[in-house]
Amino acid sequence: MAPKSKSKKHKDKKRKNKQHKYTASNADIHELYQISVQSPEEDIEFLANVYQEIRGRKALHFREDFCGTLLLTAHWVKQGPKYTAEGFDIDENPLRWGFEHNLKPLGKAAERATIHAKDAREPSEKMPDVRCAQNFSYWVFKTRREMLDYFQKARADLAKGGIFVIDLYGGPECYEAMEEETDLDEGFTYVWDQDEYWPVTNEGKLYIHFRFPDGSEISRAFTYDWRMWGLRELRDILEDAGFSKVDCYWEGTDEDGESGNGIFTKEEQGENCLAYVAYLVAQK
Ligand SMILES: C[S@@+](CC[C@H](N)C(=O)[O-])C[C@H]1O[C@@H](n2cnc3c(N)ncnc32)[C@H](O)[C@@H]1O
């Protein structure tokens, strides 16, 4: 079967109402980041549904590791008065921005979110039903020992019946030095730059740039220094960390047969494609 390219850094963003208001001098990189790579409604729906499917009840307490601007945390607590969340990130800048732009506008509901300016390996205030690490952020852990330690801590910290969900991307394209430009209807171009990759260590240097219709650019708005982990090796490490069951959820394909459709279902083998995004769902 011919390989297919699926969406890589998060899913295709299609919005109406072209505005063309952004330039490098007036744009806010956190806003651009959220527009470019985050899909909070879809992510929360997936996380809530997968827990409901496995446990037959609703997850109420959520933890977002590497939370950055707390976007998922905010969407979780918005679900209703019983929903609480904790966000963990070592950088106070996105946390501060996220509090102002994502939590504060929620009013009283924001009180159900707790912000931790701490390492993702630190324990929760309350054990979560669902804990996630999104957009491959946990790839900052470069050795098997570090990754195992993180996964063991995540497992030990889950509530009874809790699940730990990580996303990942793979396929041969993720090891290629390349730049992928996506023109967004909001009026700017999101650039995913796989600048360097070293096969001996499986490490890479990756950047996000933003380009604007007036020709201006924010170069290296975000920098990632990651080890490119494979699906199977992550699954093995989750199992070694003591998770009782680890399932892969694989993205379906759009009608064009070329790109991902944002719908993830349980899958044993997957399909040979140039680039894919998948989830691993690990049960305590
Ligand atoms: C790619 S951003 C993720 C933002 C957002 N959560 C998302 O899903 O797109 C990665 C974040 O991880 C944070 N980070 C890096 N190492 C960390 C660690 N050891 N513990 C907690 N946060 C960390 C960075 O400060 C950064 O905000």
mmCIF file of N, CA and C in Angstrom, residues 50-166:
data_model
loop_
_atom_site.group_PDB
_atom_site.id
_atom_site.type_symbol
_atom_site.label_atom_id
_atom_site.label_comp_id
_atom_site.label_asym_id
_atom_site.label_seq_id
_atom_site.Cartn_x
_atom_site.Cartn_y
_atom_site.Cartn_z
ATOM 1 N N VAL A 50 -12.508 8.525 26.142
ATOM 2 C CA VAL A 50 -11.714 7.304 26.294
ATOM 3 C C VAL A 50 -11.812 6.805 27.746
ATOM 4 N N TYR A 51 -11.840 7.731 28.691
ATOM 5 C CA TYR A 51 -11.999 7.319 30.101
ATOM 6 C C TYR A 51 -13.374 6.692 30.317
ATOM 7 N N GLN A 52 -14.399 7.349 29.776
ATOM 8 C CA GLN A 52 -15.779 6.845 29.892
ATOM 9 C C GLN A 52 -15.894 5.439 29.270
ATOM 10 N N GLU A 53 -15.247 5.277 28.120
ATOM 11 C CA GLU A 53 -15.286 3.987 27.403
ATOM 12 C C GLU A 53 -14.611 2.882 28.245
ATOM 13 N N ILE A 54 -13.502 3.219 28.906
ATOM 14 C CA ILE A 54 -12.750 2.207 29.664
ATOM 15 C C ILE A 54 -13.403 1.941 31.016
ATOM 16 N N ARG A 55 -13.802 2.999 31.712
ATOM 17 C CA ARG A 55 -14.262 2.860 33.103
ATOM 18 C C ARG A 55 -15.778 2.889 33.273
ATOM 19 N N GLY A 56 -16.486 3.287 32.232
ATOM 20 C CA GLY A 56 -17.947 3.336 32.323
ATOM 21 C C GLY A 56 -18.451 4.430 33.247
ATOM 22 N N ARG A 57 -17.626 5.399 33.536
ATOM 23 C CA ARG A 57 -18.055 6.574 34.325
ATOM 24 C C ARG A 57 -17.274 7.798 33.854
ATOM 25 N N LYS A 58 -17.703 8.959 34.369
ATOM 26 C CA LYS A 58 -17.052 10.189 33.913
ATOM 27 C C LYS A 58 -15.770 10.463 34.705
ATOM 28 N N ALA A 59 -14.748 10.920 34.028
ATOM 29 C CA ALA A 59 -13.542 11.410 34.707
ATOM 30 C C ALA A 59 -13.844 12.814 35.209
ATOM 31 N N LEU A 60 -13.430 13.103 36.432
ATOM 32 C CA LEU A 60 -13.712 14.433 36.972
ATOM 33 C C LEU A 60 -12.457 15.272 37.227
ATOM 34 N N HIS A 61 -11.408 14.603 37.722
ATOM 35 C CA HIS A 61 -10.196 15.378 38.009
ATOM 36 C C HIS A 61 -9.129 15.099 36.949
ATOM 37 N N PHE A 62 -8.584 16.185 36.405
ATOM 38 C CA PHE A 62 -7.700 16.127 35.239
ATOM 39 C C PHE A 62 -6.363 16.784 35.564
ATOM 40 N N ARG A 63 -5.307 16.227 34.990
ATOM 41 C CA ARG A 63 -3.994 16.864 35.130
ATOM 42 C C ARG A 63 -3.356 17.024 33.755
ATOM 43 N N GLU A 64 -2.897 18.228 33.477
ATOM 44 C CA GLU A 64 -2.241 18.528 32.198
ATOM 45 C C GLU A 64 -0.759 18.783 32.468
ATOM 46 N N ASP A 65 0.102 17.842 32.056
ATOM 47 C CA ASP A 65 1.552 18.047 32.199
ATOM 48 C C ASP A 65 2.045 18.913 31.043
ATOM 49 N N PHE A 66 3.138 19.647 31.261
ATOM 50 C CA PHE A 66 3.711 20.522 30.221
ATOM 51 C C PHE A 66 2.608 21.443 29.674
ATOM 52 N N CYS A 67 1.835 22.006 30.583
ATOM 53 C CA CYS A 67 0.557 22.631 30.191
ATOM 54 C C CYS A 67 0.720 23.947 29.448
ATOM 55 N N GLY A 68 1.904 24.577 29.522
ATOM 56 C CA GLY A 68 2.078 25.850 28.814
ATOM 57 C C GLY A 68 0.997 26.840 29.227
ATOM 58 N N THR A 69 0.144 27.201 28.291
ATOM 59 C CA THR A 69 -0.868 28.238 28.545
ATOM 60 C C THR A 69 -2.165 27.696 29.146
ATOM 61 N N LEU A 70 -2.154 26.483 29.648
ATOM 62 C CA LEU A 70 -3.293 25.941 30.416
ATOM 63 C C LEU A 70 -4.567 25.805 29.591
ATOM 64 N N LEU A 71 -4.408 25.645 28.291
ATOM 65 C CA LEU A 71 -5.596 25.654 27.433
ATOM 66 C C LEU A 71 -6.504 24.445 27.706
ATOM 67 N N LEU A 72 -5.906 23.265 27.860
ATOM 68 C CA LEU A 72 -6.734 22.079 28.128
ATOM 69 C C LEU A 72 -7.315 22.133 29.537
ATOM 70 N N THR A 73 -6.510 22.609 30.476
ATOM 71 C CA THR A 73 -6.980 22.769 31.860
ATOM 72 C C THR A 73 -8.247 23.635 31.870
ATOM 73 N N ALA A 74 -8.193 24.749 31.137
ATOM 74 C CA ALA A 74 -9.348 25.662 31.096
ATOM 75 C C ALA A 74 -10.556 24.974 30.465
ATOM 76 N N HIS A 75 -10.336 24.251 29.383
ATOM 77 C CA HIS A 75 -11.459 23.572 28.737
ATOM 78 C C HIS A 75 -12.019 22.450 29.608
ATOM 79 N N TRP A 76 -11.162 21.828 30.406
ATOM 80 C CA TRP A 76 -11.650 20.749 31.279
ATOM 81 C C TRP A 76 -12.607 21.323 32.342
ATOM 82 N N VAL A 77 -12.160 22.366 33.052
ATOM 83 C CA VAL A 77 -12.998 22.880 34.146
ATOM 84 C C VAL A 77 -14.286 23.518 33.625
ATOM 85 N N LYS A 78 -14.264 23.953 32.380
ATOM 86 C CA LYS A 78 -15.462 24.554 31.747
ATOM 87 C C LYS A 78 -16.607 23.554 31.606
ATOM 88 N N GLN A 79 -16.276 22.249 31.739
ATOM 89 C CA GLN A 79 -17.314 21.227 31.514
ATOM 90 C C GLN A 79 -18.419 21.266 32.569
ATOM 91 N N GLY A 80 -18.150 21.836 33.744
ATOM 92 C CA GLY A 80 -19.194 21.908 34.756
ATOM 93 C C GLY A 80 -18.616 21.941 36.154
ATOM 94 N N PRO A 81 -19.483 22.207 37.153
ATOM 95 C CA PRO A 81 -19.009 22.444 38.523
ATOM 96 C C PRO A 81 -18.266 21.276 39.167
ATOM 97 N N LYS A 82 -18.458 20.054 38.656
ATOM 98 C CA LYS A 82 -17.757 18.916 39.276
ATOM 99 C C LYS A 82 -16.357 18.706 38.705
ATOM 100 N N TYR A 83 -16.032 19.448 37.672
ATOM 101 C CA TYR A 83 -14.771 19.201 36.958
ATOM 102 C C TYR A 83 -13.651 20.089 37.496
ATOM 103 N N THR A 84 -12.554 19.428 37.935
ATOM 104 C CA THR A 84 -11.413 20.152 38.483
ATOM 105 C C THR A 84 -10.149 19.753 37.718
ATOM 106 N N ALA A 85 -9.123 20.592 37.804
ATOM 107 C CA ALA A 85 -7.915 20.306 37.012
ATOM 108 C C ALA A 85 -6.676 20.928 37.644
ATOM 109 N N GLU A 86 -5.544 20.334 37.304
ATOM 110 C CA GLU A 86 -4.249 20.876 37.710
ATOM 111 C C GLU A 86 -3.343 20.947 36.480
ATOM 112 N N GLY A 87 -2.621 22.037 36.339
ATOM 113 C CA GLY A 87 -1.682 22.177 35.221
ATOM 114 C C GLY A 87 -0.261 22.333 35.751
ATOM 115 N N PHE A 88 0.688 21.654 35.128
ATOM 116 C CA PHE A 88 2.090 21.689 35.548
ATOM 117 C C PHE A 88 2.972 22.172 34.398
ATOM 118 N N ASP A 89 3.797 23.184 34.679
ATOM 119 C CA ASP A 89 4.790 23.629 33.687
ATOM 120 C C ASP A 89 5.918 24.335 34.445
ATOM 121 N N ILE A 90 7.152 24.144 33.976
ATOM 122 C CA ILE A 90 8.285 24.776 34.677
ATOM 123 C C ILE A 90 8.471 26.251 34.303
ATOM 124 N N ASP A 91 7.775 26.706 33.263
ATOM 125 C CA ASP A 91 7.986 28.081 32.795
ATOM 126 C C ASP A 91 6.810 28.965 33.223
ATOM 127 N N GLU A 92 7.126 29.973 34.022
ATOM 128 C CA GLU A 92 6.042 30.823 34.549
ATOM 129 C C GLU A 92 5.433 31.742 33.489
ATOM 130 N N ASN A 93 6.168 31.994 32.390
ATOM 131 C CA ASN A 93 5.642 32.922 31.378
ATOM 132 C C ASN A 93 4.372 32.422 30.709
ATOM 133 N N PRO A 94 4.380 31.208 30.102
ATOM 134 C CA PRO A 94 3.115 30.742 29.530
ATOM 135 C C PRO A 94 2.025 30.551 30.588
ATOM 136 N N LEU A 95 2.433 30.186 31.806
ATOM 137 C CA LEU A 95 1.424 29.995 32.867
ATOM 138 C C LEU A 95 0.707 31.320 33.164
ATOM 139 N N ARG A 96 1.503 32.385 33.248
ATOM 140 C CA ARG A 96 0.926 33.705 33.525
ATOM 141 C C ARG A 96 -0.008 34.129 32.377
ATOM 142 N N TRP A 97 0.466 33.919 31.165
ATOM 143 C CA TRP A 97 -0.333 34.280 29.973
ATOM 144 C C TRP A 97 -1.625 33.454 29.965
ATOM 145 N N GLY A 98 -1.467 32.171 30.261
ATOM 146 C CA GLY A 98 -2.627 31.271 30.238
ATOM 147 C C GLY A 98 -3.638 31.623 31.311
ATOM 148 N N PHE A 99 -3.135 32.073 32.468
ATOM 149 C CA PHE A 99 -4.072 32.471 33.520
ATOM 150 C C PHE A 99 -4.911 33.654 33.035
ATOM 151 N N GLU A 100 -4.229 34.652 32.462
ATOM 152 C CA GLU A 100 -4.928 35.867 31.999
ATOM 153 C C GLU A 100 -5.904 35.585 30.860
ATOM 154 N N HIS A 101 -5.463 34.781 29.887
ATOM 155 C CA HIS A 101 -6.239 34.644 28.645
ATOM 156 C C HIS A 101 -7.165 33.437 28.614
ATOM 157 N N ASN A 102 -6.814 32.377 29.343
ATOM 158 C CA ASN A 102 -7.634 31.156 29.258
ATOM 159 C C ASN A 102 -8.448 30.892 30.523
ATOM 160 N N LEU A 103 -7.870 31.208 31.692
ATOM 161 C CA LEU A 103 -8.599 30.888 32.938
ATOM 162 C C LEU A 103 -9.446 32.056 33.440
ATOM 163 N N LYS A 104 -8.838 33.229 33.549
ATOM 164 C CA LYS A 104 -9.557 34.383 34.112
ATOM 165 C C LYS A 104 -10.904 34.630 33.428
ATOM 166 N N PRO A 105 -10.973 34.552 32.102
ATOM 167 C CA PRO A 105 -12.264 34.806 31.442
ATOM 168 C C PRO A 105 -13.366 33.815 31.854
ATOM 169 N N LEU A 106 -12.990 32.705 32.495
ATOM 170 C CA LEU A 106 -14.007 31.728 32.911
ATOM 171 C C LEU A 106 -14.715 32.137 34.203
ATOM 172 N N GLY A 107 -14.206 33.184 34.877
ATOM 173 C CA GLY A 107 -14.837 33.632 36.121
ATOM 174 C C GLY A 107 -14.681 32.590 37.216
ATOM 175 N N LYS A 108 -15.785 32.242 37.879
ATOM 176 C CA LYS A 108 -15.730 31.327 39.034
ATOM 177 C C LYS A 108 -15.157 29.958 38.678
ATOM 178 N N ALA A 109 -15.415 29.500 37.468
ATOM 179 C CA ALA A 109 -14.931 28.171 37.060
ATOM 180 C C ALA A 109 -13.408 28.080 37.154
ATOM 181 N N ALA A 110 -12.736 29.234 37.001
ATOM 182 C CA ALA A 110 -11.270 29.243 37.060
ATOM 183 C C ALA A 110 -10.776 28.776 38.421
ATOM 184 N N GLU A 111 -11.617 28.938 39.452
ATOM 185 C CA GLU A 111 -11.206 28.515 40.801
ATOM 186 C C GLU A 111 -11.062 26.997 40.893
ATOM 187 N N ARG A 112 -11.598 26.291 39.928
ATOM 188 C CA ARG A 112 -11.477 24.822 39.960
ATOM 189 C C ARG A 112 -10.186 24.339 39.301
ATOM 190 N N ALA A 113 -9.358 25.291 38.885
ATOM 191 C CA ALA A 113 -8.060 24.933 38.285
ATOM 192 C C ALA A 113 -6.929 25.348 39.216
ATOM 193 N N THR A 114 -5.938 24.475 39.364
ATOM 194 C CA THR A 114 -4.770 24.795 40.176
ATOM 195 C C THR A 114 -3.543 24.815 39.276
ATOM 196 N N ILE A 115 -2.787 25.904 39.389
ATOM 197 C CA ILE A 115 -1.595 26.064 38.541
ATOM 198 C C ILE A 115 -0.359 25.731 39.361
ATOM 199 N N HIS A 116 0.498 24.863 38.794
ATOM 200 C CA HIS A 116 1.750 24.511 39.465
ATOM 201 C C HIS A 116 2.919 24.917 38.576
ATOM 202 N N ALA A 117 3.713 25.852 39.029
ATOM 203 C CA ALA A 117 4.946 26.187 38.301
ATOM 204 C C ALA A 117 6.006 25.182 38.746
ATOM 205 N N LYS A 118 5.857 23.973 38.264
ATOM 206 C CA LYS A 118 6.699 22.864 38.754
ATOM 207 C C LYS A 118 7.001 21.887 37.631
ATOM 208 N N ASP A 119 7.979 21.056 37.876
ATOM 209 C CA ASP A 119 8.352 19.989 36.951
ATOM 210 C C ASP A 119 7.205 18.969 36.841
ATOM 211 N N ALA A 120 7.072 18.411 35.640
ATOM 212 C CA ALA A 120 5.981 17.452 35.388
ATOM 213 C C ALA A 120 6.130 16.167 36.211
ATOM 214 N N ARG A 121 7.287 15.973 36.834
ATOM 215 C CA ARG A 121 7.471 14.759 37.638
ATOM 216 C C ARG A 121 7.033 14.954 39.088
ATOM 217 N N GLU A 122 6.590 16.166 39.422
ATOM 218 C CA GLU A 122 6.129 16.438 40.796
ATOM 219 C C GLU A 122 4.715 15.885 41.012
ATOM 220 N N PRO A 123 4.404 15.494 42.259
ATOM 221 C CA PRO A 123 3.072 14.910 42.515
ATOM 222 C C PRO A 123 1.935 15.925 42.423
ATOM 223 N N SER A 124 0.745 15.402 42.195
ATOM 224 C CA SER A 124 -0.449 16.253 42.107
ATOM 225 C C SER A 124 -0.941 16.600 43.510
ATOM 226 N N GLU A 125 -1.773 17.636 43.543
ATOM 227 C CA GLU A 125 -2.433 17.963 44.814
ATOM 228 C C GLU A 125 -3.473 16.888 45.107
ATOM 229 N N LYS A 126 -4.185 16.491 44.056
ATOM 230 C CA LYS A 126 -5.197 15.431 44.156
ATOM 231 C C LYS A 126 -4.946 14.480 42.983
ATOM 232 N N MET A 127 -5.007 13.162 43.244
ATOM 233 C CA MET A 127 -4.688 12.211 42.170
ATOM 234 C C MET A 127 -5.693 12.328 41.013
ATOM 235 N N PRO A 128 -5.211 12.471 39.794
ATOM 236 C CA PRO A 128 -6.137 12.676 38.670
ATOM 237 C C PRO A 128 -6.746 11.382 38.121
ATOM 238 N N ASP A 129 -7.948 11.507 37.551
ATOM 239 C CA ASP A 129 -8.567 10.397 36.800
ATOM 240 C C ASP A 129 -7.915 10.297 35.429
ATOM 241 N N VAL A 130 -7.652 11.464 34.856
ATOM 242 C CA VAL A 130 -7.009 11.519 33.536
ATOM 243 C C VAL A 130 -5.821 12.463 33.636
ATOM 244 N N ARG A 131 -4.684 11.958 33.174
ATOM 245 C CA ARG A 131 -3.490 12.807 33.131
ATOM 246 C C ARG A 131 -2.955 12.756 31.707
ATOM 247 N N CYS A 132 -2.538 13.895 31.170
ATOM 248 C CA CYS A 132 -2.038 13.856 29.793
ATOM 249 C C CYS A 132 -0.758 14.660 29.622
ATOM 250 N N ALA A 133 -0.005 14.285 28.610
ATOM 251 C CA ALA A 133 1.161 15.063 28.158
ATOM 252 C C ALA A 133 0.976 15.202 26.654
ATOM 253 N N GLN A 134 0.694 16.425 26.193
ATOM 254 C CA GLN A 134 0.282 16.657 24.805
ATOM 255 C C GLN A 134 1.373 17.300 23.975
ATOM 256 N N ASN A 135 1.179 17.155 22.697
ATOM 257 C CA ASN A 135 2.081 17.762 21.716
ATOM 258 C C ASN A 135 3.535 17.360 21.949
ATOM 259 N N PHE A 136 3.702 16.110 22.346
ATOM 260 C CA PHE A 136 5.019 15.449 22.378
ATOM 261 C C PHE A 136 5.998 16.087 23.370
ATOM 262 N N SER A 137 5.467 16.901 24.282
ATOM 263 C CA SER A 137 6.330 17.699 25.169
ATOM 264 C C SER A 137 7.225 16.833 26.042
ATOM 265 N N TYR A 138 6.773 15.627 26.342
ATOM 266 C CA TYR A 138 7.547 14.746 27.234
ATOM 267 C C TYR A 138 8.808 14.226 26.533
ATOM 268 N N TRP A 139 8.996 14.563 25.247
ATOM 269 C CA TRP A 139 10.213 14.165 24.528
ATOM 270 C C TRP A 139 11.433 14.939 25.012
ATOM 271 N N VAL A 140 11.223 15.873 25.957
ATOM 272 C CA VAL A 140 12.383 16.513 26.616
ATOM 273 C C VAL A 140 13.156 15.482 27.425
ATOM 274 N N PHE A 141 12.488 14.388 27.806
ATOM 275 C CA PHE A 141 13.199 13.325 28.534
ATOM 276 C C PHE A 141 13.903 12.449 27.501
ATOM 277 N N LYS A 142 15.227 12.439 27.573
ATOM 278 C CA LYS A 142 15.975 11.857 26.446
ATOM 279 C C LYS A 142 16.494 10.457 26.690
ATOM 280 N N THR A 143 16.551 10.034 27.921
ATOM 281 C CA THR A 143 17.053 8.676 28.153
ATOM 282 C C THR A 143 15.898 7.785 28.589
ATOM 283 N N ARG A 144 16.080 6.481 28.393
ATOM 284 C CA ARG A 144 15.053 5.516 28.781
ATOM 285 C C ARG A 144 14.827 5.598 30.289
ATOM 286 N N ARG A 145 15.927 5.784 31.025
ATOM 287 C CA ARG A 145 15.811 5.860 32.487
ATOM 288 C C ARG A 145 14.935 7.040 32.906
ATOM 289 N N GLU A 146 15.169 8.204 32.246
ATOM 290 C CA GLU A 146 14.373 9.402 32.583
ATOM 291 C C GLU A 146 12.899 9.198 32.219
ATOM 292 N N MET A 147 12.676 8.587 31.032
ATOM 293 C CA MET A 147 11.294 8.396 30.588
ATOM 294 C C MET A 147 10.576 7.399 31.506
ATOM 295 N N LEU A 148 11.274 6.337 31.874
ATOM 296 C CA LEU A 148 10.688 5.344 32.773
ATOM 297 C C LEU A 148 10.344 5.988 34.118
ATOM 298 N N ASP A 149 11.238 6.805 34.612
ATOM 299 C CA ASP A 149 11.013 7.478 35.894
ATOM 300 C C ASP A 149 9.758 8.372 35.811
ATOM 301 N N TYR A 150 9.636 9.113 34.697
ATOM 302 C CA TYR A 150 8.457 9.978 34.519
ATOM 303 C C TYR A 150 7.178 9.141 34.460
ATOM 304 N N PHE A 151 7.209 8.072 33.676
ATOM 305 C CA PHE A 151 6.012 7.234 33.537
ATOM 306 C C PHE A 151 5.663 6.543 34.873
ATOM 307 N N GLN A 152 6.683 6.114 35.623
ATOM 308 C CA GLN A 152 6.405 5.466 36.921
ATOM 309 C C GLN A 152 5.745 6.469 37.871
ATOM 310 N N LYS A 153 6.270 7.705 37.843
ATOM 311 C CA LYS A 153 5.701 8.734 38.732
ATOM 312 C C LYS A 153 4.266 9.051 38.312
ATOM 313 N N ALA A 154 4.027 9.107 36.997
ATOM 314 C CA ALA A 154 2.672 9.403 36.503
ATOM 315 C C ALA A 154 1.703 8.299 36.932
ATOM 316 N N ARG A 155 2.129 7.055 36.835
ATOM 317 C CA ARG A 155 1.271 5.933 37.197
ATOM 318 C C ARG A 155 0.944 5.950 38.699
ATOM 319 N N ALA A 156 1.998 6.137 39.514
ATOM 320 C CA ALA A 156 1.813 6.106 40.969
ATOM 321 C C ALA A 156 0.873 7.221 41.422
ATOM 322 N N ASP A 157 0.828 8.305 40.675
ATOM 323 C CA ASP A 157 0.080 9.500 41.073
ATOM 324 C C ASP A 157 -1.378 9.487 40.570
ATOM 325 N N LEU A 158 -1.738 8.474 39.763
ATOM 326 C CA LEU A 158 -3.117 8.430 39.234
ATOM 327 C C LEU A 158 -4.108 7.970 40.298
ATOM 328 N N ALA A 159 -5.317 8.458 40.225
ATOM 329 C CA ALA A 159 -6.405 7.957 41.085
ATOM 330 C C ALA A 159 -6.699 6.507 40.691
ATOM 331 N N LYS A 160 -7.425 5.799 41.544
ATOM 332 C CA LYS A 160 -7.821 4.420 41.229
ATOM 333 C C LYS A 160 -8.557 4.415 39.874
ATOM 334 N N GLY A 161 -8.136 3.547 38.977
ATOM 335 C CA GLY A 161 -8.787 3.480 37.664
ATOM 336 C C GLY A 161 -8.352 4.578 36.710
ATOM 337 N N GLY A 162 -7.359 5.353 37.108
ATOM 338 C CA GLY A 162 -6.950 6.495 36.287
ATOM 339 C C GLY A 162 -6.236 6.087 35.005
ATOM 340 N N ILE A 163 -6.208 7.003 34.052
ATOM 341 C CA ILE A 163 -5.499 6.751 32.793
ATOM 342 C C ILE A 163 -4.500 7.881 32.518
ATOM 343 N N PHE A 164 -3.431 7.489 31.845
ATOM 344 C CA PHE A 164 -2.376 8.432 31.455
ATOM 345 C C PHE A 164 -2.312 8.401 29.929
ATOM 346 N N VAL A 165 -2.452 9.574 29.314
ATOM 347 C CA VAL A 165 -2.549 9.640 27.853
ATOM 348 C C VAL A 165 -1.440 10.525 27.295
ATOM 349 N N ILE A 166 -0.684 9.958 26.355
ATOM 350 C CA ILE A 166 0.366 10.751 25.698
ATOM 351 C C ILE A 166 0.146 10.702 24.185
#
